[in-house]
């Protein structure tokens, strides 16, 4: 679901591409003088920043006076570039650029689906800035474990010979374009094969009826994370979207918990 939104601002990148974003400023401190974190939302594969979760959390943060930023990766939504030219590494660099140039102070990253992988890569790149994480159906390593490993020999051959596989999706009108470059670059970004050196409060919300990201992925991620402050909330009837009102309430609850943990006097 998307909503009509104001015209975004644009961040110019050195490669000439523009990243579309919306940034809402927040109060730097609360009434007790404690420093408040900002929130950065990271969307999914072929998703954009106008989705239900992104805008729901924005409204929630505005009510609390928290800085909130959402953006479109290059090749997504209102940002420049072609989706087929994108890779996990490129989109992670987009996220780091937004952290560096649009946000300030301590941050909590909220990553949905692919955004959960990007969230982890960005947090590893900017440990000094990232104070907490919330994953929503987080999908680290999905290009290898949930795509390549499940492709047929015919699909793998098509990617190798034609450079891309075009797959229909139930999440939009445009098919997924899974390029050879996406798969190859994904192998350079894999995280679940070794400990993930992040030591901050982390909450993971996962639907058990998710057809795209098995709930076991959240358990694998929990095992890989170095942080001892990791909790997983499994929603038995939840699908991949996790956009129903009660599911949004669960996500918001965990975000609030992380906000409280990282708000510093």
PDB file of C-alpha atoms in Angstrom:
ATOM      1  CA  UNK A   1       0.000   0.000   0.000  1.00  0.00           C
ATOM      2  CA  UNK A   2       1.276   3.457  -0.820  1.00  0.00           C
ATOM      3  CA  UNK A   3       0.122   6.904   0.163  1.00  0.00           C
ATOM      4  CA  UNK A   4       0.252  10.339  -1.418  1.00  0.00           C
ATOM      5  CA  UNK A   5       3.231  12.137   0.027  1.00  0.00           C
ATOM      6  CA  UNK A   6       4.906  15.529  -0.333  1.00  0.00           C
ATOM      7  CA  UNK A   7       7.665  15.953  -2.883  1.00  0.00           C
ATOM      8  CA  UNK A   8      10.872  14.410  -1.532  1.00  0.00           C
ATOM      9  CA  UNK A   9      14.222  16.053  -1.124  1.00  0.00           C
ATOM     10  CA  UNK A  10      17.178  14.670  -3.045  1.00  0.00           C
ATOM     11  CA  UNK A  11      20.705  13.754  -2.035  1.00  0.00           C
ATOM     12  CA  UNK A  12      23.234  14.038  -4.852  1.00  0.00           C
ATOM     13  CA  UNK A  13      25.676  11.134  -5.085  1.00  0.00           C
ATOM     14  CA  UNK A  14      29.182  11.267  -6.592  1.00  0.00           C
ATOM     15  CA  UNK A  15      28.078   8.833  -9.325  1.00  0.00           C
ATOM     16  CA  UNK A  16      25.477  11.364 -10.476  1.00  0.00           C
ATOM     17  CA  UNK A  17      22.482   9.477  -9.101  1.00  0.00           C
ATOM     18  CA  UNK A  18      20.048  11.180  -6.767  1.00  0.00           C
ATOM     19  CA  UNK A  19      18.589   9.545  -3.654  1.00  0.00           C
ATOM     20  CA  UNK A  20      15.050  10.650  -2.814  1.00  0.00           C
ATOM     21  CA  UNK A  21      14.300  11.030   0.894  1.00  0.00           C
ATOM     22  CA  UNK A  22      11.998  12.531   3.499  1.00  0.00           C
ATOM     23  CA  UNK A  23      13.591  13.701   6.729  1.00  0.00           C
ATOM     24  CA  UNK A  24      11.614  14.987   9.690  1.00  0.00           C
ATOM     25  CA  UNK A  25      13.676  16.798  12.329  1.00  0.00           C
ATOM     26  CA  UNK A  26      13.249  15.880  15.967  1.00  0.00           C
ATOM     27  CA  UNK A  27      14.024  17.365  19.347  1.00  0.00           C
ATOM     28  CA  UNK A  28      17.592  16.654  20.390  1.00  0.00           C
ATOM     29  CA  UNK A  29      16.617  16.064  24.009  1.00  0.00           C
ATOM     30  CA  UNK A  30      13.504  15.167  25.961  1.00  0.00           C
ATOM     31  CA  UNK A  31      12.078  17.066  28.941  1.00  0.00           C
ATOM     32  CA  UNK A  32      14.663  15.459  31.241  1.00  0.00           C
ATOM     33  CA  UNK A  33      17.488  16.601  28.960  1.00  0.00           C
ATOM     34  CA  UNK A  34      18.259  13.075  27.743  1.00  0.00           C
ATOM     35  CA  UNK A  35      19.595  12.767  24.182  1.00  0.00           C
ATOM     36  CA  UNK A  36      17.057  11.185  21.869  1.00  0.00           C
ATOM     37  CA  UNK A  37      18.016   8.943  18.947  1.00  0.00           C
ATOM     38  CA  UNK A  38      16.892   9.442  15.383  1.00  0.00           C
ATOM     39  CA  UNK A  39      15.206   6.686  13.372  1.00  0.00           C
ATOM     40  CA  UNK A  40      16.173   5.596   9.840  1.00  0.00           C
ATOM     41  CA  UNK A  41      13.866   3.275   7.905  1.00  0.00           C
ATOM     42  CA  UNK A  42      15.321   0.893   5.316  1.00  0.00           C
ATOM     43  CA  UNK A  43      12.862  -0.641   2.862  1.00  0.00           C
ATOM     44  CA  UNK A  44      12.786  -3.936   1.010  1.00  0.00           C
ATOM     45  CA  UNK A  45      13.671  -5.312  -2.414  1.00  0.00           C
ATOM     46  CA  UNK A  46      11.732  -3.333  -5.052  1.00  0.00           C
ATOM     47  CA  UNK A  47       9.860  -1.553  -2.260  1.00  0.00           C
ATOM     48  CA  UNK A  48       9.840   2.175  -1.612  1.00  0.00           C
ATOM     49  CA  UNK A  49       9.579   4.709   1.193  1.00  0.00           C
ATOM     50  CA  UNK A  50       5.832   5.312   0.801  1.00  0.00           C
ATOM     51  CA  UNK A  51       4.801   1.913   2.164  1.00  0.00           C
ATOM     52  CA  UNK A  52       2.604   1.274   5.188  1.00  0.00           C
ATOM     53  CA  UNK A  53       5.372   0.430   7.664  1.00  0.00           C
ATOM     54  CA  UNK A  54       7.568   3.379   6.661  1.00  0.00           C
ATOM     55  CA  UNK A  55       4.776   5.935   6.982  1.00  0.00           C
ATOM     56  CA  UNK A  56       3.252   4.368  10.114  1.00  0.00           C
ATOM     57  CA  UNK A  57       6.564   4.598  11.951  1.00  0.00           C
ATOM     58  CA  UNK A  58       7.089   8.143  10.688  1.00  0.00           C
ATOM     59  CA  UNK A  59       3.777   9.249  12.205  1.00  0.00           C
ATOM     60  CA  UNK A  60       4.661   7.485  15.447  1.00  0.00           C
ATOM     61  CA  UNK A  61       8.067   9.178  15.662  1.00  0.00           C
ATOM     62  CA  UNK A  62       6.677  12.612  14.848  1.00  0.00           C
ATOM     63  CA  UNK A  63       4.312  12.270  17.816  1.00  0.00           C
ATOM     64  CA  UNK A  64       7.295  11.575  20.054  1.00  0.00           C
ATOM     65  CA  UNK A  65       9.433  14.379  18.665  1.00  0.00           C
ATOM     66  CA  UNK A  66      11.950  11.940  17.197  1.00  0.00           C
ATOM     67  CA  UNK A  67      13.927  12.660  14.041  1.00  0.00           C
ATOM     68  CA  UNK A  68      12.823  10.239  11.310  1.00  0.00           C
ATOM     69  CA  UNK A  69      14.244   9.603   7.849  1.00  0.00           C
ATOM     70  CA  UNK A  70      13.035   7.323   5.071  1.00  0.00           C
ATOM     71  CA  UNK A  71      14.511   7.079   1.596  1.00  0.00           C
ATOM     72  CA  UNK A  72      14.519   5.140  -1.661  1.00  0.00           C
ATOM     73  CA  UNK A  73      17.583   3.181  -2.697  1.00  0.00           C
ATOM     74  CA  UNK A  74      18.892   3.974  -6.168  1.00  0.00           C
ATOM     75  CA  UNK A  75      16.700   2.239  -8.731  1.00  0.00           C
ATOM     76  CA  UNK A  76      13.769   2.246  -6.306  1.00  0.00           C
ATOM     77  CA  UNK A  77      10.787   4.554  -5.906  1.00  0.00           C
ATOM     78  CA  UNK A  78      11.591   8.188  -6.623  1.00  0.00           C
ATOM     79  CA  UNK A  79      15.372   7.830  -6.630  1.00  0.00           C
ATOM     80  CA  UNK A  80      17.425   7.891  -9.831  1.00  0.00           C
ATOM     81  CA  UNK A  81      18.913   4.849 -11.501  1.00  0.00           C
ATOM     82  CA  UNK A  82      17.637   1.562 -12.903  1.00  0.00           C
ATOM     83  CA  UNK A  83      16.661  -1.253 -10.559  1.00  0.00           C
ATOM     84  CA  UNK A  84      18.485  -3.805 -12.727  1.00  0.00           C
ATOM     85  CA  UNK A  85      21.768  -1.969 -12.125  1.00  0.00           C
ATOM     86  CA  UNK A  86      21.485  -2.240  -8.350  1.00  0.00           C
ATOM     87  CA  UNK A  87      23.254  -4.597  -5.957  1.00  0.00           C
ATOM     88  CA  UNK A  88      23.258  -5.169  -2.209  1.00  0.00           C
ATOM     89  CA  UNK A  89      26.585  -3.359  -1.979  1.00  0.00           C
ATOM     90  CA  UNK A  90      25.239  -0.362  -3.912  1.00  0.00           C
ATOM     91  CA  UNK A  91      22.138  -0.117  -1.748  1.00  0.00           C
ATOM     92  CA  UNK A  92      24.191  -0.452   1.433  1.00  0.00           C
ATOM     93  CA  UNK A  93      26.340   2.439   0.222  1.00  0.00           C
ATOM     94  CA  UNK A  94      23.148   4.427  -0.371  1.00  0.00           C
ATOM     95  CA  UNK A  95      22.158   3.798   3.249  1.00  0.00           C
ATOM     96  CA  UNK A  96      25.571   4.841   4.579  1.00  0.00           C
ATOM     97  CA  UNK A  97      25.423   8.028   2.477  1.00  0.00           C
ATOM     98  CA  UNK A  98      22.045   8.894   4.010  1.00  0.00           C
ATOM     99  CA  UNK A  99      23.430   8.216   7.502  1.00  0.00           C
ATOM    100  CA  UNK A 100      26.455  10.428   6.846  1.00  0.00           C
ATOM    101  CA  UNK A 101      24.808  13.296   5.014  1.00  0.00           C
ATOM    102  CA  UNK A 102      21.172  13.449   6.141  1.00  0.00           C
ATOM    103  CA  UNK A 103      21.115  12.279   9.753  1.00  0.00           C
ATOM    104  CA  UNK A 104      22.942  13.296  12.907  1.00  0.00           C
ATOM    105  CA  UNK A 105      23.507  11.874  16.357  1.00  0.00           C
ATOM    106  CA  UNK A 106      22.755   8.345  17.527  1.00  0.00           C
ATOM    107  CA  UNK A 107      20.512   6.323  15.229  1.00  0.00           C
ATOM    108  CA  UNK A 108      18.191   3.354  15.417  1.00  0.00           C
ATOM    109  CA  UNK A 109      17.936   1.552  12.090  1.00  0.00           C
ATOM    110  CA  UNK A 110      14.675  -0.187  11.173  1.00  0.00           C
ATOM    111  CA  UNK A 111      15.104  -2.628   8.294  1.00  0.00           C
ATOM    112  CA  UNK A 112      12.293  -4.418   6.466  1.00  0.00           C
ATOM    113  CA  UNK A 113      13.061  -7.607   4.494  1.00  0.00           C
ATOM    114  CA  UNK A 114      16.105  -6.767   2.336  1.00  0.00           C
ATOM    115  CA  UNK A 115      16.333  -3.632   4.468  1.00  0.00           C
ATOM    116  CA  UNK A 116      17.210  -5.928   7.370  1.00  0.00           C
ATOM    117  CA  UNK A 117      20.360  -6.988   5.486  1.00  0.00           C
ATOM    118  CA  UNK A 118      21.147  -3.398   4.501  1.00  0.00           C
ATOM    119  CA  UNK A 119      20.544  -2.357   8.131  1.00  0.00           C
ATOM    120  CA  UNK A 120      23.211  -4.802   9.346  1.00  0.00           C
ATOM    121  CA  UNK A 121      25.741  -3.787   6.674  1.00  0.00           C
ATOM    122  CA  UNK A 122      25.198  -0.089   7.418  1.00  0.00           C
ATOM    123  CA  UNK A 123      25.472  -0.669  11.168  1.00  0.00           C
ATOM    124  CA  UNK A 124      28.771  -2.510  10.688  1.00  0.00           C
ATOM    125  CA  UNK A 125      30.038   0.389   8.572  1.00  0.00           C
ATOM    126  CA  UNK A 126      28.932   3.036  11.089  1.00  0.00           C
ATOM    127  CA  UNK A 127      29.162   1.433  14.525  1.00  0.00           C
ATOM    128  CA  UNK A 128      29.858   4.815  16.098  1.00  0.00           C
ATOM    129  CA  UNK A 129      26.481   6.127  14.933  1.00  0.00           C
ATOM    130  CA  UNK A 130      24.141   3.151  15.213  1.00  0.00           C
ATOM    131  CA  UNK A 131      22.754   2.616  18.704  1.00  0.00           C
ATOM    132  CA  UNK A 132      20.053   0.004  18.052  1.00  0.00           C
ATOM    133  CA  UNK A 133      18.349  -2.106  15.394  1.00  0.00           C
ATOM    134  CA  UNK A 134      14.824  -3.328  14.637  1.00  0.00           C
ATOM    135  CA  UNK A 135      14.439  -5.957  11.925  1.00  0.00           C
ATOM    136  CA  UNK A 136      11.086  -6.693  10.265  1.00  0.00           C
ATOM    137  CA  UNK A 137      11.196 -10.017   8.396  1.00  0.00           C
ATOM    138  CA  UNK A 138      14.917  -9.294   8.079  1.00  0.00           C
ATOM    139  CA  UNK A 139      16.482 -11.141   5.152  1.00  0.00           C
ATOM    140  CA  UNK A 140      20.280 -11.152   5.359  1.00  0.00           C
ATOM    141  CA  UNK A 141      21.976 -13.291   2.705  1.00  0.00           C
ATOM    142  CA  UNK A 142      18.691 -13.747   0.806  1.00  0.00           C
ATOM    143  CA  UNK A 143      20.288 -13.574  -2.652  1.00  0.00           C
ATOM    144  CA  UNK A 144      22.296 -16.694  -1.850  1.00  0.00           C
ATOM    145  CA  UNK A 145      20.108 -18.643   0.618  1.00  0.00           C
ATOM    146  CA  UNK A 146      16.592 -17.735  -0.506  1.00  0.00           C
ATOM    147  CA  UNK A 147      17.181 -17.134  -4.219  1.00  0.00           C
ATOM    148  CA  UNK A 148      20.211 -18.913  -5.680  1.00  0.00           C
ATOM    149  CA  UNK A 149      19.978 -21.982  -3.441  1.00  0.00           C
ATOM    150  CA  UNK A 150      16.344 -22.478  -4.454  1.00  0.00           C
ATOM    151  CA  UNK A 151      16.648 -21.770  -8.179  1.00  0.00           C
ATOM    152  CA  UNK A 152      16.348 -24.648 -10.607  1.00  0.00           C
ATOM    153  CA  UNK A 153      19.236 -25.511 -12.898  1.00  0.00           C
ATOM    154  CA  UNK A 154      17.275 -23.878 -15.730  1.00  0.00           C
ATOM    155  CA  UNK A 155      16.912 -20.631 -13.756  1.00  0.00           C
ATOM    156  CA  UNK A 156      20.597 -20.615 -12.860  1.00  0.00           C
ATOM    157  CA  UNK A 157      21.505 -21.182 -16.511  1.00  0.00           C
ATOM    158  CA  UNK A 158      19.278 -18.296 -17.599  1.00  0.00           C
ATOM    159  CA  UNK A 159      21.002 -15.935 -15.155  1.00  0.00           C
ATOM    160  CA  UNK A 160      24.444 -17.094 -16.298  1.00  0.00           C
ATOM    161  CA  UNK A 161      23.659 -16.962 -20.020  1.00  0.00           C
ATOM    162  CA  UNK A 162      21.296 -13.966 -20.241  1.00  0.00           C
ATOM    163  CA  UNK A 163      22.576 -12.002 -17.267  1.00  0.00           C
ATOM    164  CA  UNK A 164      19.205 -11.847 -15.514  1.00  0.00           C
ATOM    165  CA  UNK A 165      16.115 -13.781 -14.521  1.00  0.00           C
ATOM    166  CA  UNK A 166      12.720 -12.090 -14.710  1.00  0.00           C
ATOM    167  CA  UNK A 167      10.376 -13.418 -12.018  1.00  0.00           C
ATOM    168  CA  UNK A 168       6.765 -12.356 -11.295  1.00  0.00           C
ATOM    169  CA  UNK A 169       5.945 -11.135  -7.790  1.00  0.00           C
ATOM    170  CA  UNK A 170       2.750 -10.797  -5.804  1.00  0.00           C
ATOM    171  CA  UNK A 171       4.002  -7.554  -4.234  1.00  0.00           C
ATOM    172  CA  UNK A 172       3.601  -5.290  -7.250  1.00  0.00           C
ATOM    173  CA  UNK A 173       2.924  -5.001 -10.966  1.00  0.00           C
ATOM    174  CA  UNK A 174       6.580  -5.066 -12.010  1.00  0.00           C
ATOM    175  CA  UNK A 175       8.411  -8.411 -12.032  1.00  0.00           C
ATOM    176  CA  UNK A 176      11.589  -8.959 -10.059  1.00  0.00           C
ATOM    177  CA  UNK A 177      14.736  -8.646 -12.147  1.00  0.00           C
ATOM    178  CA  UNK A 178      17.377 -10.865 -10.561  1.00  0.00           C
ATOM    179  CA  UNK A 179      20.682 -10.124 -12.239  1.00  0.00           C
ATOM    180  CA  UNK A 180      23.922 -12.049 -12.277  1.00  0.00           C
ATOM    181  CA  UNK A 181      25.546  -8.953 -10.749  1.00  0.00           C
ATOM    182  CA  UNK A 182      23.057  -9.008  -7.856  1.00  0.00           C
ATOM    183  CA  UNK A 183      23.874 -12.639  -7.072  1.00  0.00           C
ATOM    184  CA  UNK A 184      27.648 -12.182  -7.424  1.00  0.00           C
ATOM    185  CA  UNK A 185      27.749  -9.013  -5.324  1.00  0.00           C
ATOM    186  CA  UNK A 186      25.502 -10.630  -2.714  1.00  0.00           C
ATOM    187  CA  UNK A 187      28.188 -13.248  -2.116  1.00  0.00           C
ATOM    188  CA  UNK A 188      30.548 -10.452  -1.073  1.00  0.00           C
ATOM    189  CA  UNK A 189      28.025  -9.195   1.499  1.00  0.00           C
ATOM    190  CA  UNK A 190      27.077 -12.454   3.255  1.00  0.00           C
ATOM    191  CA  UNK A 191      26.750 -12.127   7.027  1.00  0.00           C
ATOM    192  CA  UNK A 192      25.294 -15.315   8.484  1.00  0.00           C
ATOM    193  CA  UNK A 193      28.410 -17.449   7.900  1.00  0.00           C
ATOM    194  CA  UNK A 194      30.338 -15.931  10.830  1.00  0.00           C
ATOM    195  CA  UNK A 195      29.696 -13.815  13.944  1.00  0.00           C
ATOM    196  CA  UNK A 196      28.185 -10.397  13.231  1.00  0.00           C
ATOM    197  CA  UNK A 197      30.128  -7.929  15.351  1.00  0.00           C
ATOM    198  CA  UNK A 198      27.301  -5.679  16.502  1.00  0.00           C
ATOM    199  CA  UNK A 199      26.789  -5.063  20.215  1.00  0.00           C
ATOM    200  CA  UNK A 200      23.620  -3.028  20.635  1.00  0.00           C
ATOM    201  CA  UNK A 201      19.938  -3.655  21.476  1.00  0.00           C
ATOM    202  CA  UNK A 202      18.366  -5.577  18.581  1.00  0.00           C
ATOM    203  CA  UNK A 203      14.737  -6.637  18.096  1.00  0.00           C
ATOM    204  CA  UNK A 204      13.538  -8.926  15.306  1.00  0.00           C
ATOM    205  CA  UNK A 205       9.863  -9.268  14.307  1.00  0.00           C
ATOM    206  CA  UNK A 206       9.061 -12.196  12.037  1.00  0.00           C
ATOM    207  CA  UNK A 207       5.888 -13.787  10.662  1.00  0.00           C
ATOM    208  CA  UNK A 208       5.712 -17.571  10.781  1.00  0.00           C
ATOM    209  CA  UNK A 209       3.541 -17.688   7.636  1.00  0.00           C
ATOM    210  CA  UNK A 210       6.089 -15.682   5.632  1.00  0.00           C
ATOM    211  CA  UNK A 211       6.461 -17.369   2.208  1.00  0.00           C
ATOM    212  CA  UNK A 212       9.594 -15.396   1.352  1.00  0.00           C
ATOM    213  CA  UNK A 213      11.708 -15.333   4.514  1.00  0.00           C
ATOM    214  CA  UNK A 214      11.504 -18.471   6.695  1.00  0.00           C
ATOM    215  CA  UNK A 215      11.110 -17.680  10.378  1.00  0.00           C
ATOM    216  CA  UNK A 216      14.229 -19.751  10.988  1.00  0.00           C
ATOM    217  CA  UNK A 217      16.207 -16.910   9.387  1.00  0.00           C
ATOM    218  CA  UNK A 218      15.502 -14.786  12.474  1.00  0.00           C
ATOM    219  CA  UNK A 219      16.919 -17.556  14.673  1.00  0.00           C
ATOM    220  CA  UNK A 220      20.026 -17.882  12.479  1.00  0.00           C
ATOM    221  CA  UNK A 221      20.504 -14.132  12.703  1.00  0.00           C
ATOM    222  CA  UNK A 222      20.104 -14.182  16.489  1.00  0.00           C
ATOM    223  CA  UNK A 223      22.775 -16.887  16.716  1.00  0.00           C
ATOM    224  CA  UNK A 224      25.170 -14.927  14.501  1.00  0.00           C
ATOM    225  CA  UNK A 225      24.833 -11.589  16.298  1.00  0.00           C
ATOM    226  CA  UNK A 226      27.474 -10.887  18.945  1.00  0.00           C
ATOM    227  CA  UNK A 227      25.051  -8.723  20.962  1.00  0.00           C
ATOM    228  CA  UNK A 228      23.504 -10.400  23.991  1.00  0.00           C
ATOM    229  CA  UNK A 229      20.534  -8.004  23.881  1.00  0.00           C
ATOM    230  CA  UNK A 230      18.637  -9.660  21.013  1.00  0.00           C
ATOM    231  CA  UNK A 231      14.984 -10.695  21.087  1.00  0.00           C
ATOM    232  CA  UNK A 232      12.832 -12.344  18.447  1.00  0.00           C
ATOM    233  CA  UNK A 233       9.060 -11.877  18.292  1.00  0.00           C
ATOM    234  CA  UNK A 234       7.432 -14.576  16.148  1.00  0.00           C
ATOM    235  CA  UNK A 235       3.922 -13.758  14.937  1.00  0.00           C
ATOM    236  CA  UNK A 236       2.272 -17.098  14.213  1.00  0.00           C
ATOM    237  CA  UNK A 237      -0.207 -15.760  11.646  1.00  0.00           C
ATOM    238  CA  UNK A 238       2.108 -13.100  10.200  1.00  0.00           C
ATOM    239  CA  UNK A 239       3.043 -13.068   6.512  1.00  0.00           C
ATOM    240  CA  UNK A 240       5.910 -11.189   4.856  1.00  0.00           C
ATOM    241  CA  UNK A 241       4.261  -7.790   4.844  1.00  0.00           C
ATOM    242  CA  UNK A 242       3.552  -7.508   8.594  1.00  0.00           C
ATOM    243  CA  UNK A 243       1.425  -4.448   7.821  1.00  0.00           C
ATOM    244  CA  UNK A 244      -1.815  -5.279   9.651  1.00  0.00           C
ATOM    245  CA  UNK A 245      -2.685  -2.910  12.538  1.00  0.00           C
ATOM    246  CA  UNK A 246      -1.889  -5.445  15.256  1.00  0.00           C
ATOM    247  CA  UNK A 247       1.411  -6.319  13.548  1.00  0.00           C
ATOM    248  CA  UNK A 248       2.354  -2.652  13.212  1.00  0.00           C
ATOM    249  CA  UNK A 249       1.635  -2.314  16.935  1.00  0.00           C
ATOM    250  CA  UNK A 250       4.124  -5.113  17.681  1.00  0.00           C
ATOM    251  CA  UNK A 251       6.805  -3.435  15.562  1.00  0.00           C
ATOM    252  CA  UNK A 252       6.139  -0.078  17.224  1.00  0.00           C
ATOM    253  CA  UNK A 253       6.352  -1.641  20.692  1.00  0.00           C
ATOM    254  CA  UNK A 254       9.787  -3.057  19.963  1.00  0.00           C
ATOM    255  CA  UNK A 255      10.987   0.215  18.450  1.00  0.00           C
ATOM    256  CA  UNK A 256       9.860   2.060  21.587  1.00  0.00           C
ATOM    257  CA  UNK A 257      11.731  -0.438  23.744  1.00  0.00           C
ATOM    258  CA  UNK A 258      14.954   0.107  21.808  1.00  0.00           C
ATOM    259  CA  UNK A 259      14.435   3.890  21.899  1.00  0.00           C
ATOM    260  CA  UNK A 260      14.124   3.752  25.688  1.00  0.00           C
ATOM    261  CA  UNK A 261      17.253   1.612  25.989  1.00  0.00           C
ATOM    262  CA  UNK A 262      19.440   3.900  23.895  1.00  0.00           C
ATOM    263  CA  UNK A 263      18.170   7.291  25.063  1.00  0.00           C
ATOM    264  CA  UNK A 264      21.148   8.666  26.965  1.00  0.00           C
ATOM    265  CA  UNK A 265      21.235  11.188  29.835  1.00  0.00           C
TER     266      UNK A 265
END
